N, CA, C and O atoms as a MOPAC input file, in Angstrom:
PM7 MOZYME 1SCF
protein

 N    -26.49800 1    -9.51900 1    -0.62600 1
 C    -25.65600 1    -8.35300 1    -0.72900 1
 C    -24.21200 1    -8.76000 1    -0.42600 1
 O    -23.91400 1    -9.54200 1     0.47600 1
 N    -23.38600 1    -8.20300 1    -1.20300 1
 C    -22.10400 1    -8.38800 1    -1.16100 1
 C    -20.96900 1    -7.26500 1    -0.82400 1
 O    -21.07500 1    -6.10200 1    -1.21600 1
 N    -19.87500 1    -7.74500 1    -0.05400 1
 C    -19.51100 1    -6.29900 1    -0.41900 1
 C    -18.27700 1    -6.46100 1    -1.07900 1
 O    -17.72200 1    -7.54100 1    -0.87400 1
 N    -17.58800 1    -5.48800 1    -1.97700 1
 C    -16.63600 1    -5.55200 1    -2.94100 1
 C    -15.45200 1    -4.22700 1    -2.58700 1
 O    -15.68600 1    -3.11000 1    -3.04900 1
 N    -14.09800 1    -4.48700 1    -1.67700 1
 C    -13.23400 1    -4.05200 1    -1.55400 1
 C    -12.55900 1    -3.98700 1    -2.57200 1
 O    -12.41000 1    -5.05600 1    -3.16500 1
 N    -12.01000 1    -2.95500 1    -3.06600 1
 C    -10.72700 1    -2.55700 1    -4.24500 1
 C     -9.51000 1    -2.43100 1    -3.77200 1
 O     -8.56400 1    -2.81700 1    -4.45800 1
 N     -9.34600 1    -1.96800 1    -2.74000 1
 C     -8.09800 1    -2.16200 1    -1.92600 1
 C     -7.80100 1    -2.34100 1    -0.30800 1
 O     -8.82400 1    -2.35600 1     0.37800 1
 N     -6.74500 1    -2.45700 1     0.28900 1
 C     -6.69100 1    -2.68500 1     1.73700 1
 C     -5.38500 1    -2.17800 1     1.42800 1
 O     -4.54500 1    -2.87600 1     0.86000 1
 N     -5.10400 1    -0.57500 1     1.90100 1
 C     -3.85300 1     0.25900 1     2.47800 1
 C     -3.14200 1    -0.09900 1     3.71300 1
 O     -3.57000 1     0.30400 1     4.79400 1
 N     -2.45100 1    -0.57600 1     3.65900 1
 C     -1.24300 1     0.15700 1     5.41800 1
 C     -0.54100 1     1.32400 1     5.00000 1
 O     -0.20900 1     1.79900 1     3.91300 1
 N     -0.39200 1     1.70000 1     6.42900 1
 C      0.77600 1     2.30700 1     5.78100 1
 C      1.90300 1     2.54700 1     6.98900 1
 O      1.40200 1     2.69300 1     8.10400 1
 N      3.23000 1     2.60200 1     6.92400 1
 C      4.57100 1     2.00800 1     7.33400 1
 C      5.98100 1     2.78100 1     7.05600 1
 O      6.55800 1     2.55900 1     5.99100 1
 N      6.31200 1     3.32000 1     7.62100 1
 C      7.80000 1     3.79300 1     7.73400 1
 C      8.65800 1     2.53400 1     7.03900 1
 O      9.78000 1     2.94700 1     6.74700 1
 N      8.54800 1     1.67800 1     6.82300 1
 C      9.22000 1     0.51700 1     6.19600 1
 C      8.66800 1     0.03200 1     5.23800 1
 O      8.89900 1    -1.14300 1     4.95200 1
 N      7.82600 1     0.76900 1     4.51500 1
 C      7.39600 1     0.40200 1     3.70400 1
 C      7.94200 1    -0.69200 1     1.92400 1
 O      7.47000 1    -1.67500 1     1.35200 1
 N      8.89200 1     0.05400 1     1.72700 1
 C      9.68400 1    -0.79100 1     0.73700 1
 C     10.52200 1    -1.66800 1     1.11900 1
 O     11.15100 1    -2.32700 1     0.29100 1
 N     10.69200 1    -1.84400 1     2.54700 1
 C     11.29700 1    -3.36500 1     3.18600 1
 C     10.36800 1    -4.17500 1     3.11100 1
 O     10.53300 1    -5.29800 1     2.63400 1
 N      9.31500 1    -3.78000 1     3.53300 1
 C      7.86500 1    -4.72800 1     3.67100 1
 C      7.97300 1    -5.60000 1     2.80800 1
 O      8.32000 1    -6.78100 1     2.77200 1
 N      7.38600 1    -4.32900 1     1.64000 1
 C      7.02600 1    -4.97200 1     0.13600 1
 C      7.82800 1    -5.97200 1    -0.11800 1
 O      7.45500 1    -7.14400 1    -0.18200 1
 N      9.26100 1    -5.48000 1    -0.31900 1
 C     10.26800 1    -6.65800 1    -0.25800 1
 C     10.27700 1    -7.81200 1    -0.10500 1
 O     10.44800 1    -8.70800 1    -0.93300 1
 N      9.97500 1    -7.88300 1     1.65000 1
 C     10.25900 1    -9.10800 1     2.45400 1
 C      8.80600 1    -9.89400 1     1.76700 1
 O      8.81900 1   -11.02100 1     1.27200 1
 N      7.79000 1    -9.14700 1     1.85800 1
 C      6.18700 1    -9.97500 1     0.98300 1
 C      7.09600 1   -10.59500 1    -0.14800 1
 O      7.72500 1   -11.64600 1    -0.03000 1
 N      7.07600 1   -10.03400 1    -0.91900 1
 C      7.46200 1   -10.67300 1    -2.50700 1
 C      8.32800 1   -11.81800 1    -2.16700 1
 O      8.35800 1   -12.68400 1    -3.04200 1
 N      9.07000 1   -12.05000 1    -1.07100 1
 C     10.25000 1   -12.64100 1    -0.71600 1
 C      9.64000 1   -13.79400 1    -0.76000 1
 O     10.08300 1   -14.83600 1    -1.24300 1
 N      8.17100 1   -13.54300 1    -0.03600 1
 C      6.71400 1   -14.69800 1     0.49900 1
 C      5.90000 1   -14.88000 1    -0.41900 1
 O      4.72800 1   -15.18700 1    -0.20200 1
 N      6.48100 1   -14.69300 1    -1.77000 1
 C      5.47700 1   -14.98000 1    -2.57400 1
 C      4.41000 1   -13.98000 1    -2.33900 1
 O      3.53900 1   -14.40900 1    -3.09400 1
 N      3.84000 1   -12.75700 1    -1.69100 1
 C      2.57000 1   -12.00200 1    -1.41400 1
 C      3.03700 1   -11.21900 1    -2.49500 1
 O      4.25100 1   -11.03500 1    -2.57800 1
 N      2.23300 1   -10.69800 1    -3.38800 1
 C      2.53600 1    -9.28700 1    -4.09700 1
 C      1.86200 1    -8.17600 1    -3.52900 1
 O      0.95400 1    -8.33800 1    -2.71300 1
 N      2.23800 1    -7.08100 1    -3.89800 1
 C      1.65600 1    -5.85900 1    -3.22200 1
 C      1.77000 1    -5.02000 1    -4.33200 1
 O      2.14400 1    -5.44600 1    -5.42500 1
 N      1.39800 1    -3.56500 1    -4.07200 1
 C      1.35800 1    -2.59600 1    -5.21400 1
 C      1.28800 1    -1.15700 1    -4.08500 1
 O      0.85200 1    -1.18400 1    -2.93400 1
 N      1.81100 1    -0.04700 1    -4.76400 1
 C      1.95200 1     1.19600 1    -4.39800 1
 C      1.45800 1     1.98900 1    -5.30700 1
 O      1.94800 1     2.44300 1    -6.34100 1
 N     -0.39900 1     2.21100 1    -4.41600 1
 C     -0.97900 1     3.57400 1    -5.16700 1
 C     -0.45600 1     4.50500 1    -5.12600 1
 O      0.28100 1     4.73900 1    -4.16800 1
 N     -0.64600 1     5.52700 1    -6.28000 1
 C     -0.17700 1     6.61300 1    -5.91800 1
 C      1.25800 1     6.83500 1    -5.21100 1
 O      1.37900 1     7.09200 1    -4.01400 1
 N      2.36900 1     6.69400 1    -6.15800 1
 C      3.55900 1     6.90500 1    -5.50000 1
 C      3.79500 1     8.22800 1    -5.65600 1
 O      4.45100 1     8.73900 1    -4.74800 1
 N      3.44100 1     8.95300 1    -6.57100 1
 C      3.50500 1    10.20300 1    -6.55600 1
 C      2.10000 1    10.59700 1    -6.21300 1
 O      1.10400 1     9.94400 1    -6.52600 1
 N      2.10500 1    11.72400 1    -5.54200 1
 C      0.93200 1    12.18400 1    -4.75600 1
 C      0.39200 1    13.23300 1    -5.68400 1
 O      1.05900 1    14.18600 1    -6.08600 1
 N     -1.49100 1    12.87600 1    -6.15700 1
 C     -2.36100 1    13.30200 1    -6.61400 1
 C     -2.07800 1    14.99500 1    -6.78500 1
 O     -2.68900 1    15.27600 1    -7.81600 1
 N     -1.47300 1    16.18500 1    -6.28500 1
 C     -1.08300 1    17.30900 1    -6.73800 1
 C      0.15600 1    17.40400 1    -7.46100 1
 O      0.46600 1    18.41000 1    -8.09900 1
 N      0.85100 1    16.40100 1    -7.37500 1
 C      2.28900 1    16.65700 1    -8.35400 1
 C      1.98000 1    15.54500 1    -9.20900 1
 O      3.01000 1    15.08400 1    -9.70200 1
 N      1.05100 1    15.01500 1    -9.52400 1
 C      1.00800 1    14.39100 1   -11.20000 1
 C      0.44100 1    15.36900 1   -12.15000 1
 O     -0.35400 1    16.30200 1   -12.03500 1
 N      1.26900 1    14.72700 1   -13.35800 1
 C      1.02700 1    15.24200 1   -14.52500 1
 C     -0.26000 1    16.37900 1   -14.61600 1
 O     -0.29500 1    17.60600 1   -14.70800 1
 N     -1.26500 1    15.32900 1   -14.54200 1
 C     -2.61400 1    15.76100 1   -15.17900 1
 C     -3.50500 1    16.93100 1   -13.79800 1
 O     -4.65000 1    17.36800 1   -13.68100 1
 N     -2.33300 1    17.04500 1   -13.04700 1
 C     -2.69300 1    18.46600 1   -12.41600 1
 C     -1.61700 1    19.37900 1   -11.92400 1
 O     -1.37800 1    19.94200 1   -10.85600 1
 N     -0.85300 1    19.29100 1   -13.53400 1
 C      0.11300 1    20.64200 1   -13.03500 1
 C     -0.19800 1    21.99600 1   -13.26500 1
 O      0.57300 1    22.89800 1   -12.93800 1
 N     -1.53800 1    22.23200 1   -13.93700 1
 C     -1.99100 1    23.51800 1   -14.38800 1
 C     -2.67000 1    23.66700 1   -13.13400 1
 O     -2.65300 1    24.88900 1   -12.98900 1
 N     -3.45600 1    23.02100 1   -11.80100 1
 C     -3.45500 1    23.59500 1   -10.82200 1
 C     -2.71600 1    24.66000 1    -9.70200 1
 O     -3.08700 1    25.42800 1    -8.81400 1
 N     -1.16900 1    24.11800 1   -10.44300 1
 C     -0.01400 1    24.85800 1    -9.64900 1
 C      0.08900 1    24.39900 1    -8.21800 1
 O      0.38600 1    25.04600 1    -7.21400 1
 N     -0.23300 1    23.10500 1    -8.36600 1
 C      0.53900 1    22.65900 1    -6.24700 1
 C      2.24200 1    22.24000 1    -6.98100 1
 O      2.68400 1    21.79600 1    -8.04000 1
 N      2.88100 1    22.81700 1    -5.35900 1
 C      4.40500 1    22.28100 1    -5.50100 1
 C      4.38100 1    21.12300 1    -4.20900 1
 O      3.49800 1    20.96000 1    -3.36700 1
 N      5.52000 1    20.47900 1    -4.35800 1
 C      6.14200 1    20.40200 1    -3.48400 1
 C      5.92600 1    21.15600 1    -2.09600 1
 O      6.12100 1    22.37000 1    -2.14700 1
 N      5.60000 1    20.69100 1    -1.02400 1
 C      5.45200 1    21.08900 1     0.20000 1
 C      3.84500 1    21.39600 1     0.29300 1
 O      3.33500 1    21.50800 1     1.40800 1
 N      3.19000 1    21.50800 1    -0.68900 1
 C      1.97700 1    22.06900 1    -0.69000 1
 C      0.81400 1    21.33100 1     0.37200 1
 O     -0.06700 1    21.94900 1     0.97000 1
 N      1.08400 1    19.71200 1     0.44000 1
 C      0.59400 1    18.96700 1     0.98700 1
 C      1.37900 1    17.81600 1     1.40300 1
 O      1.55100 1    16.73800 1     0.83300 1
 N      2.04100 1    18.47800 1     3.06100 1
 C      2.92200 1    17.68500 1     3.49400 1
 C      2.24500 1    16.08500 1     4.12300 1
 O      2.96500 1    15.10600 1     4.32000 1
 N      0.65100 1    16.10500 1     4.38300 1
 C      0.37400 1    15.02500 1     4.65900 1
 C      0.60700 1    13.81400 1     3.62300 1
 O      1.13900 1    12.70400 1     3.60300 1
 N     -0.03800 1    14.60300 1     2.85500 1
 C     -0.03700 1    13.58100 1     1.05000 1
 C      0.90700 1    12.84900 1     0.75500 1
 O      0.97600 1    11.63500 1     0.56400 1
 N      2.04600 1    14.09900 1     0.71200 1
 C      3.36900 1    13.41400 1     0.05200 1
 C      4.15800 1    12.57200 1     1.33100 1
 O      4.96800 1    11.74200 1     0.92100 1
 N      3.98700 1    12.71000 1     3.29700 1
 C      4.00900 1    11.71500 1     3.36100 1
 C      3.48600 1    10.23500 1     3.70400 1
 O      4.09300 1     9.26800 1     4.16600 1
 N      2.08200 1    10.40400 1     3.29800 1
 C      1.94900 1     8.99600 1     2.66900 1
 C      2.25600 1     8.08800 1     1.47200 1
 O      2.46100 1     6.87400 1     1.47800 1
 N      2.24400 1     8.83200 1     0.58200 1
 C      2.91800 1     8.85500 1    -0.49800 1
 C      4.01400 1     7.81100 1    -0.62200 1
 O      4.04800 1     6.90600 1    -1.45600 1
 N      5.01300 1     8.09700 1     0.44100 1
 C      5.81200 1     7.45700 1     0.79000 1
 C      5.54200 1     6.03400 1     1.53800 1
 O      6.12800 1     5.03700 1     1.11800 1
 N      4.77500 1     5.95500 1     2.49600 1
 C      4.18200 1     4.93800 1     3.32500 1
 C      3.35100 1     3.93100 1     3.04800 1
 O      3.37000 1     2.83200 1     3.60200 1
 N      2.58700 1     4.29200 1     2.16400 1
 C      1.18900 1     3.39500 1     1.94900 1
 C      1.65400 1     2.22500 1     0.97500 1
 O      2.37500 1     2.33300 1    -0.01700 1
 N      0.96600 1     0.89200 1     1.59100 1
 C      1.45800 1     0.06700 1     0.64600 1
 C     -0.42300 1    -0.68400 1     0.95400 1
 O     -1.19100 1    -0.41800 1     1.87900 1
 N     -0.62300 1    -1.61400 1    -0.20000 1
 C     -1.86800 1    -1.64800 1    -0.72900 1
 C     -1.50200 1    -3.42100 1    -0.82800 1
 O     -0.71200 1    -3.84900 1    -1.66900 1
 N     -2.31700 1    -4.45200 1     0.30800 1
 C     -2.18300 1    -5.34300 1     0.58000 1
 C     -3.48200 1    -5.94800 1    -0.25200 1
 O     -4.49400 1    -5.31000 1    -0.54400 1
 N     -3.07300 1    -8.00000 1    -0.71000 1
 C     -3.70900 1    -8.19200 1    -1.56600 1
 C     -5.37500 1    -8.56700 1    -0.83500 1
 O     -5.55900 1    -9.28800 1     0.14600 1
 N     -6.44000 1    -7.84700 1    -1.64000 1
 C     -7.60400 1    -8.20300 1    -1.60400 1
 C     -8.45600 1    -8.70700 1    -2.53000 1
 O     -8.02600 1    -8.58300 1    -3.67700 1
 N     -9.73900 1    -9.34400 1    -2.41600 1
 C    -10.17800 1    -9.56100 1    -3.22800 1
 C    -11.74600 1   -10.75900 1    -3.11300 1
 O    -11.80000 1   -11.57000 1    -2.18800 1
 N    -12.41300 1   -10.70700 1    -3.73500 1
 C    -13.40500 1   -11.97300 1    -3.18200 1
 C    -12.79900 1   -13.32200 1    -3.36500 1
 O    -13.59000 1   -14.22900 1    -3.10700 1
 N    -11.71000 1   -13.67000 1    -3.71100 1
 C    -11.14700 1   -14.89800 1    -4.35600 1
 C    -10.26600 1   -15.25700 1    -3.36500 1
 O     -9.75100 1   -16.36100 1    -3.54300 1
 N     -9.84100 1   -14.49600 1    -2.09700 1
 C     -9.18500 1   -15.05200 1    -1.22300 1
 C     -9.48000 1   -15.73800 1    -0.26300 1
 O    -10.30800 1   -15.33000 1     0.55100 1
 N     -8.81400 1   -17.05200 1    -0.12100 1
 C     -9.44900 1   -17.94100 1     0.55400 1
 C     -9.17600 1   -17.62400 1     2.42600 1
 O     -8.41900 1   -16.65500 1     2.36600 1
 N     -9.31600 1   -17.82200 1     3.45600 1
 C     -9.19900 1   -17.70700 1     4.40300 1
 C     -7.74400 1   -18.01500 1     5.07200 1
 O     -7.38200 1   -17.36900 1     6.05500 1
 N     -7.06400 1   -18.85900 1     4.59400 1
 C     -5.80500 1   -19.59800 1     4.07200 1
 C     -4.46800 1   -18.51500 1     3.78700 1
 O     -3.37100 1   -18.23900 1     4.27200 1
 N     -5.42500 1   -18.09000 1     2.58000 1
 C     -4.27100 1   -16.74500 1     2.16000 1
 C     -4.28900 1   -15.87200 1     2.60900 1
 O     -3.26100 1   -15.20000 1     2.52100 1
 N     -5.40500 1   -15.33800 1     3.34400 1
 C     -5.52500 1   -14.05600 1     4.70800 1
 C     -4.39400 1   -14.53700 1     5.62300 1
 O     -3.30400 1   -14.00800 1     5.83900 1
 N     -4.98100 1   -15.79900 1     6.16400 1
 C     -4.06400 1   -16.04400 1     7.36800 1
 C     -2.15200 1   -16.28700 1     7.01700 1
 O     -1.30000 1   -16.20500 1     7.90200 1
 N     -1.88600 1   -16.55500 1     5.69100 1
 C     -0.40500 1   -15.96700 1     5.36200 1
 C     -0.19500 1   -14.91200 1     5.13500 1
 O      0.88600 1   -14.42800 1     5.47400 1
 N     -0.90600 1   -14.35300 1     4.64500 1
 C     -0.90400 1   -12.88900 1     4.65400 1
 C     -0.51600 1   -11.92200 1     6.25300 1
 O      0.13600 1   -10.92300 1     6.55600 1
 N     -1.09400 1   -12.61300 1     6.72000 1
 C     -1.21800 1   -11.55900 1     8.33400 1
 C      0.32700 1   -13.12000 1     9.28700 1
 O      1.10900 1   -12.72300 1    10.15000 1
 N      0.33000 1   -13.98400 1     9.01200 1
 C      1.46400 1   -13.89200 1     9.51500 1
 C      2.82800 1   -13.91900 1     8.90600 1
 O      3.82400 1   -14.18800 1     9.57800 1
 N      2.87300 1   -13.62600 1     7.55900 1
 C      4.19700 1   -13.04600 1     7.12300 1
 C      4.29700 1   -11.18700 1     7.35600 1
 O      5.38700 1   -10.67600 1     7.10100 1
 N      3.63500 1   -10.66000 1     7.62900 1
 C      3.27300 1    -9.28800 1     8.12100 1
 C      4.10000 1    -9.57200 1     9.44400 1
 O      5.19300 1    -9.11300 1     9.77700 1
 N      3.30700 1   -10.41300 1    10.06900 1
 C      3.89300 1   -10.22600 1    11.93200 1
 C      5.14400 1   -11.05100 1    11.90300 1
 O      5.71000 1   -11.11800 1    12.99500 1
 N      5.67600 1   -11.65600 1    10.97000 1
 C      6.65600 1   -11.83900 1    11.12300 1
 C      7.67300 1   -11.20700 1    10.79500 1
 O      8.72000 1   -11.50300 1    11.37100 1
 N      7.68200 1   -10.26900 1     9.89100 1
 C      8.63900 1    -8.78800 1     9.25300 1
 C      9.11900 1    -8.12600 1    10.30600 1
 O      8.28200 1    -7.49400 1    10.95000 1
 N     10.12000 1    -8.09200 1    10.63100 1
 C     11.29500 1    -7.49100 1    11.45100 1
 C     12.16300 1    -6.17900 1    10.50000 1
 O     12.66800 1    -6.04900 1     9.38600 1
 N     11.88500 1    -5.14100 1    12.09600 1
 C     12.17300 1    -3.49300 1    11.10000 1
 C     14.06700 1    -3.47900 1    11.48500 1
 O     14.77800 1    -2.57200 1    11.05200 1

């Protein structure tokens, strides 16, 4: 039995510095959902606005989606987690 992660979220008041400073490290990252699941497109006939879901929208803002995968070697975890602790806010 295996198990198969699709993603690994943080999430961070600094979030687009983060990302930044990663890419800086060669790490890529990605931002699910930058717009939050009631203000996309394909559910505006629900009618949520703005404010509707102040948690949502702010994560929305926060969450950044660190790289996973079965292909990572132990190596790239461990740059992974210390270019993280090394990011200065």
């Amino acid at each position: 039995e295996t198990d198969v992660y699709h993603t690994f979220v943080i999430q961070t008041k600094y979030r687009d510095e983060l990302k930044q400073f990663l890419l800086k490290n060669l790490i890529d990252t990605a931002i699910h959902y930058p717009i939050p699941i009631h203000l996309q497109p394909a559910a505006k006939k629900l009618g949520y606005k703005l404010g509707d879901f102040p948690v949502t929208e702010k994560q929305s803002k926060e969450i950044l989606t660190l790289p996973v995968n079965q292909f990572l070697e132990p190596k790239q975890i461990e740059k992974i987690i210390k270019v993280i602790n090394q990011f200065k806010t």
